Coordinates of C-alpha atoms and ligand atoms in Angstrom, one line a residue:
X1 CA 105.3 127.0 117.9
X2 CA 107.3 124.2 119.9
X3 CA 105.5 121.8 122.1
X4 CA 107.4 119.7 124.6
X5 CA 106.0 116.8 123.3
X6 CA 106.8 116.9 119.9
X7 CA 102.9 116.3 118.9
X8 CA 103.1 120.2 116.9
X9 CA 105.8 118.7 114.7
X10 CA 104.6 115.1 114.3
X11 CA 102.9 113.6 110.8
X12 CA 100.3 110.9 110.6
X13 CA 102.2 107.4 110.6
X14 CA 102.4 106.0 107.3
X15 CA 100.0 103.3 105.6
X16 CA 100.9 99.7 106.8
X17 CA 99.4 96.5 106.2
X18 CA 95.8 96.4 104.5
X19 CA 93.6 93.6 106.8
X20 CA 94.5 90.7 104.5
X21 CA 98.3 91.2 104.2
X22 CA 98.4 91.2 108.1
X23 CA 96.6 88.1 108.1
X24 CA 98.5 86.3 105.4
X25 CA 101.4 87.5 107.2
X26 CA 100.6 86.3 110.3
X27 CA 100.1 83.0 109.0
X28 CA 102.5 82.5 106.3
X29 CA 105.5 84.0 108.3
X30 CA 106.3 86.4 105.4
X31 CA 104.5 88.8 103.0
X32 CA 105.6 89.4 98.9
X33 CA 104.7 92.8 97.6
X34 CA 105.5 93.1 94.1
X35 CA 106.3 96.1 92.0
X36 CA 106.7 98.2 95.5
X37 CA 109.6 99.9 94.5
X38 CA 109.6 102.4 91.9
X39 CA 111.8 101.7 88.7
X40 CA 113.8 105.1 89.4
X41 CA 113.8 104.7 92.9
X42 CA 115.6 100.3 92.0
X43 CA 118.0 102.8 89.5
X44 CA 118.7 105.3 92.3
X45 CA 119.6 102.5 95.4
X46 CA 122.0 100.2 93.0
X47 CA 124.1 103.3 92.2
X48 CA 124.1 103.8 95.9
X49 CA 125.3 100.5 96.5
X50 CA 127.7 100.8 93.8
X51 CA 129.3 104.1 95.3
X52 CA 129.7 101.9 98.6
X53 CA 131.6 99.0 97.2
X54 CA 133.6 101.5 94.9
X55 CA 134.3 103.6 97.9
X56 CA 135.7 99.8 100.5
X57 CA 138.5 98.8 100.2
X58 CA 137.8 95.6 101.0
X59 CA 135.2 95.0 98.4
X60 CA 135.7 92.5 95.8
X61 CA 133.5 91.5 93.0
X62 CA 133.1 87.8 93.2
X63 CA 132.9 88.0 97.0
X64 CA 129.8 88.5 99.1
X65 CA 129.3 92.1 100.3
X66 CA 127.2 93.2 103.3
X67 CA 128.4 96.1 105.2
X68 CA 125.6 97.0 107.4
X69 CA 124.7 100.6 108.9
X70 CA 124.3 101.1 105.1
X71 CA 121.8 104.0 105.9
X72 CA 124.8 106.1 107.2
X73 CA 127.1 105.1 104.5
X74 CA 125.7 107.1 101.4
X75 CA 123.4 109.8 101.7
X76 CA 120.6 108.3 98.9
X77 CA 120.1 105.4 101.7
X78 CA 119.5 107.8 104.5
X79 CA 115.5 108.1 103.2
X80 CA 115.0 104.4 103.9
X81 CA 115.3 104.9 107.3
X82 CA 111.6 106.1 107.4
X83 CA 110.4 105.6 103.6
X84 CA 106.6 105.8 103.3
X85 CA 106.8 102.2 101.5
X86 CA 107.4 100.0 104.4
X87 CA 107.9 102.0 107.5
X88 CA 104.0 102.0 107.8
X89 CA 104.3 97.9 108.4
X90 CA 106.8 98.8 111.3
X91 CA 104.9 100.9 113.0
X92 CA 101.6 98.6 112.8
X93 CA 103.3 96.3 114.8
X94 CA 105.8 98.3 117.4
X95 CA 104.0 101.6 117.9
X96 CA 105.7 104.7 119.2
X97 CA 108.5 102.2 120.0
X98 CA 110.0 101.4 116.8
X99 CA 113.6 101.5 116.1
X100 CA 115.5 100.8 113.2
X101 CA 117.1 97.3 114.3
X102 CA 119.3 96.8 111.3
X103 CA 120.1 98.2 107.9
X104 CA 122.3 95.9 105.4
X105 CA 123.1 96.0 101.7
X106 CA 124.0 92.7 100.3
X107 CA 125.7 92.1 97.0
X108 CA 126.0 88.2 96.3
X109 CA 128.0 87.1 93.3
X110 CA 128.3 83.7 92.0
X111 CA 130.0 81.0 94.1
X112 CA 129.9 83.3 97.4
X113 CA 129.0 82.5 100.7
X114 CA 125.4 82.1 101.1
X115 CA 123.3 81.2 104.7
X116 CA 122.2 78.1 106.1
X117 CA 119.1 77.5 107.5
X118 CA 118.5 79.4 110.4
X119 CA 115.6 82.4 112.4
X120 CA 116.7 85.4 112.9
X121 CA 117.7 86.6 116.6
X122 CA 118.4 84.6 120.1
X123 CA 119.1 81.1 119.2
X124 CA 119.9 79.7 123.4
X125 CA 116.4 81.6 124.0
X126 CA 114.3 82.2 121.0
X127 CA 112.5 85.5 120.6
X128 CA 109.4 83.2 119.9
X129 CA 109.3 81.7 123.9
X130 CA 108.3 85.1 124.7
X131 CA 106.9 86.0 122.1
X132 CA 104.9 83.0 120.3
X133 CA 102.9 85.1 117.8
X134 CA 104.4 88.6 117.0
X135 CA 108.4 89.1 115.8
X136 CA 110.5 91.1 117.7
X137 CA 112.4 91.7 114.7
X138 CA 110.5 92.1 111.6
X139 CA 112.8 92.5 108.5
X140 CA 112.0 94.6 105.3
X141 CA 113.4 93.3 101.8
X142 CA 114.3 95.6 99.0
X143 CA 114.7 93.7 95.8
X144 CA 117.1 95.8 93.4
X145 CA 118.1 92.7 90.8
X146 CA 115.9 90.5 88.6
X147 CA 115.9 86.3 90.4
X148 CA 113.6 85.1 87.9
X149 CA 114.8 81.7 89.1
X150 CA 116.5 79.0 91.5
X151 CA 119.8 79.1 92.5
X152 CA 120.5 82.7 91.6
X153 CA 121.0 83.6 95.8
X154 CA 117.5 83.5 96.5
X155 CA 116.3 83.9 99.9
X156 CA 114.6 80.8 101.0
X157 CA 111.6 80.5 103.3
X158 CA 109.5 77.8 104.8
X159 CA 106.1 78.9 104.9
X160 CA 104.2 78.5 108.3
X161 CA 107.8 77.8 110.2
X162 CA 107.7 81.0 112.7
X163 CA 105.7 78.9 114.9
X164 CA 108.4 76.0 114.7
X165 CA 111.1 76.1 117.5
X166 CA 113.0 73.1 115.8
X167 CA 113.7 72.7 112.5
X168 CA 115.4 69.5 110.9
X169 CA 117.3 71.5 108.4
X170 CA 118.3 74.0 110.8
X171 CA 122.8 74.8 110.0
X172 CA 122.4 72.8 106.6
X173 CA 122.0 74.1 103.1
X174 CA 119.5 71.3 102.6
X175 CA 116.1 72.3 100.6
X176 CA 113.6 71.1 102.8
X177 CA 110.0 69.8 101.7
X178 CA 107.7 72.8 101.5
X179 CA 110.3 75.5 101.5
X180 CA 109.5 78.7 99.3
X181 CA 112.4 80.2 97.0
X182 CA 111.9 83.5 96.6
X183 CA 112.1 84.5 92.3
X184 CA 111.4 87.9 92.9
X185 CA 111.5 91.1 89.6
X186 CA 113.6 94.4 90.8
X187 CA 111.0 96.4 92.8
X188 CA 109.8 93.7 95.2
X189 CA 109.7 94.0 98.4
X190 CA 109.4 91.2 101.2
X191 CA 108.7 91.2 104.5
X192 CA 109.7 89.0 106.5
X193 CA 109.2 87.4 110.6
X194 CA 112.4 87.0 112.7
X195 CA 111.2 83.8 113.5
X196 CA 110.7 82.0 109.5
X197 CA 113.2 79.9 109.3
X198 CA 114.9 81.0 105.8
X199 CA 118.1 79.7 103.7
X200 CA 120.0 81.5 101.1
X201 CA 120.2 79.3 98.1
X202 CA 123.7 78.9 96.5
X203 CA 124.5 81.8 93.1
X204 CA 125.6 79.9 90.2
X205 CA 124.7 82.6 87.7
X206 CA 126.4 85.7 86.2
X207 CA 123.6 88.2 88.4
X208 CA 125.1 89.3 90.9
X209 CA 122.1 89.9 93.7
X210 CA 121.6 93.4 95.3
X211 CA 119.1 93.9 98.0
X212 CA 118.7 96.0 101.1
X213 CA 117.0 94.9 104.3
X214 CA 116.0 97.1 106.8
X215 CA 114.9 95.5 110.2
X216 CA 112.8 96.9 112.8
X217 CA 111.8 95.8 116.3
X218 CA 110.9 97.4 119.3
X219 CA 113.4 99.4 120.7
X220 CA 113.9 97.5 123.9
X221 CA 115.7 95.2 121.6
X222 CA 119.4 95.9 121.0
X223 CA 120.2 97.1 117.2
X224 CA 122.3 94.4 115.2
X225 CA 124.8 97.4 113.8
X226 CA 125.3 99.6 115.9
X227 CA 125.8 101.0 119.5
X228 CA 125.2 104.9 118.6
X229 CA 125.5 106.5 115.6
X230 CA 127.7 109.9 114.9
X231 CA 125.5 113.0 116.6
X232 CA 126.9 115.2 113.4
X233 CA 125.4 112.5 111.3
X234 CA 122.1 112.4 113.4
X235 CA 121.9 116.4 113.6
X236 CA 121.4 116.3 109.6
X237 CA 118.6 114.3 109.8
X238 CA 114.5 114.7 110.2
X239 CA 113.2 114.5 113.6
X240 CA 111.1 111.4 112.6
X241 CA 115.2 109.4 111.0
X242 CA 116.6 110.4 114.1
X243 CA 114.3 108.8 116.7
X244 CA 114.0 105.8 114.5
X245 CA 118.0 105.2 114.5
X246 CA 117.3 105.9 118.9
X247 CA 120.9 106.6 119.1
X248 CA 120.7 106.9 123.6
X249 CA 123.6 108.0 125.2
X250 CA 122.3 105.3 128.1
X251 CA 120.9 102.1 127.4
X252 CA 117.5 102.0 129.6
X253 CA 116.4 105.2 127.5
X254 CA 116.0 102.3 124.9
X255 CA 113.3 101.3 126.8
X256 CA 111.6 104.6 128.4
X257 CA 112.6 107.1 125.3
X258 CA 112.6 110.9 126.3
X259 CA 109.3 112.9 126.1
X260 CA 110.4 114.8 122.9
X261 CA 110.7 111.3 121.0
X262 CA 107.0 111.3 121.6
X263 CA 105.3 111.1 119.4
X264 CA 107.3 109.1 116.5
X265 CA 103.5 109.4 114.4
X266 CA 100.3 110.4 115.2
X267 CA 97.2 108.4 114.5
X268 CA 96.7 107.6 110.9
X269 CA 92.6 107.6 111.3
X270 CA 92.4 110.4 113.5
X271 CA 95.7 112.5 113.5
X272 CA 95.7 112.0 117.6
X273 CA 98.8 111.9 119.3
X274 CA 97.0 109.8 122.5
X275 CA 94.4 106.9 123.0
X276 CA 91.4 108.3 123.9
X277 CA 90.1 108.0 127.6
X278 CA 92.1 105.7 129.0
X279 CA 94.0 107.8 131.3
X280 CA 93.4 110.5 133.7
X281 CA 94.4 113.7 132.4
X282 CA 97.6 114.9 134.0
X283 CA 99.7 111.2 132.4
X284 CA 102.3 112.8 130.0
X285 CA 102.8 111.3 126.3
X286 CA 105.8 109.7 126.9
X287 CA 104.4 107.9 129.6
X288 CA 101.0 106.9 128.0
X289 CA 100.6 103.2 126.3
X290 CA 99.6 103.1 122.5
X291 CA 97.9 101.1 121.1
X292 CA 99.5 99.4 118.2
X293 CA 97.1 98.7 114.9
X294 CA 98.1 95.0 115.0
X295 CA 97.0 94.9 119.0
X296 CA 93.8 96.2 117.7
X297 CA 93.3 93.0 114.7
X298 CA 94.2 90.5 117.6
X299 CA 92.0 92.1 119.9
X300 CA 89.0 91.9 117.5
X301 CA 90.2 88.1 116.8
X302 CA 90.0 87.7 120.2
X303 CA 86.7 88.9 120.9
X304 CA 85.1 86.9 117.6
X305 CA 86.3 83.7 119.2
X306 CA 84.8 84.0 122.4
Ligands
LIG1 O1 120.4 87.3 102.1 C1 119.4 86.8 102.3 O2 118.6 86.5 101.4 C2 119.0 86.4 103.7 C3 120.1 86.6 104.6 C4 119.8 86.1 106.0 O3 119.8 84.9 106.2 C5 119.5 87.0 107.0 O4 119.5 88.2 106.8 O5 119.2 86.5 108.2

């Protein structure tokens, strides 16, 4: 049976950050999880991303490579749009509103262009004026290729920086004291906050690096890749792909989704599709705040520091 709201068809949301990752997240400005990817699954994405560059034109070995909307461009990618390994950290922090922001694969060969210092999102008016603690774009790293040291096109992080509006190294390549560069094995995954200020460090080895990223953010945000998607592309997928990709005809449904988009997960704890008792009966889903998990860990921070 088919209810309006979608609650008949909906699953739990999938497991996000333990207690301690969010904290060490929250203060660090990015999160490491090693040996998150399965060996198969590391085999299974680099042929993807293989199949794409053999399939572009355009591709060329020693140059960078980064198409992005890579979740519509082979059909092994199209799982990562709500893969039970990291979608769960999404949701924790943008609730029934999460939207896939970006998806990217990268391929960085030696001597290619690699990223200066920089945030990620507004630069005129930072995300972070508005939003001093939580990212509005929160970016997932799959780590497909062995960087078991410097200068292999490592991302680059300076701990602690998402609290920094300025930054001296900001559009340099310059290392900066304290900065963090990322050796990571093929299965990490990283997680980063839109506002760490990260580098790319220069490739001067014969790896080539492969990674993904997937971004999220809430889904008043615009996407980075896209404006729609292809509804015959859409039509293929689950219900829970296709409201993450939130491919609106109209903008403002962006930011006041249709009922049936509701909800994206139910309650991991409880399997409830609504907050308890905080409305009167006759509010419909759609139009009924959520409570996100991370609102609930600053709410408790809150309350111990009174
Ligand atoms: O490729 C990387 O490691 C980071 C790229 C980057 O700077 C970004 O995605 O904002």
């Amino acid at each position: 049976m088919h209810d309006d709201s979608g609650t008949q068809e909906a699953k739990p949301a999938p497991p996000g950050f333990t207690r301690e990752q969010w904290e060490r997240f929250d203060r660090e400005g990015y999160l490491v999880i090693e040996d998150a990817i399965e060996p198969e699954a590391v085999r299974r994405y680099r042929e993807a991303l293989a199949r794409i560059a053999s399939r572009n034109p355009k591709y060329r070995r020693e140059a960078f490579f980064g198409p992005q909307n890579a979740v519509t461009l082979d059909a092994e990618l199209e799982e990562l749009i709500d893969h039970p390994r990291h979608t769960g950290f999404a949701y924790d922090l943008y609730g029934e509103l999460t939207k896939l922001h970006l998806s990217q694969l990268l391929m960085r060969p030696r001597n290619s262009s690699h990223n200066i210092w920089h945030p990620d999102g507004a630069r005129a008016l930072p995300f972070q004026v508005f939003s001093p603690r939580l990212p509005l774009q929160f970016k997932v790293g799959y780590w497909l290729t062995d960087l078991p040291r410097a200068r292999m096109g490592n991302l680059t992080v300076l701990p602690r920086s998402h609290r920094m509006q300025y930054m001296n190294g900001y559009d340099t390549h310059e290392p900066v004291e304290g900065e963090h560069v990322l050796c990571l094995k093929a299965g990490a995954m990283t997680l980063l906050h839109c506002s760490t200020w990260h580098r790319v460090e220069p490739n001067e080895s014969e790896t080539i690096r492969e990674n993904l990223f997937l971004s999220y953010c809430p889904a008043w945000i615009n996407p980075e890749d896209r404006y729609t998607n292809d509804p015959a592309w859409l039509a293929k997928l689950t219900r829970e792909r296709r409201i993450l990709m939130r491919s609106y005809g109209h903008p403002y449904t962006n930011t006041k989704p249709p009922a049936e988009d509701f909800p994206l997960f139910l309650d991991r704890a409880s399997g409830a599709d609504r907050d308890p008792g905080v409305y009167r009966e006759h509010v419909e889903l759609h139009r009924r705040k959520r409570v996100t998990q991370v609102e609930r860990w600053l709410a408790e921070e809150a309350k111990q520091s009174l």
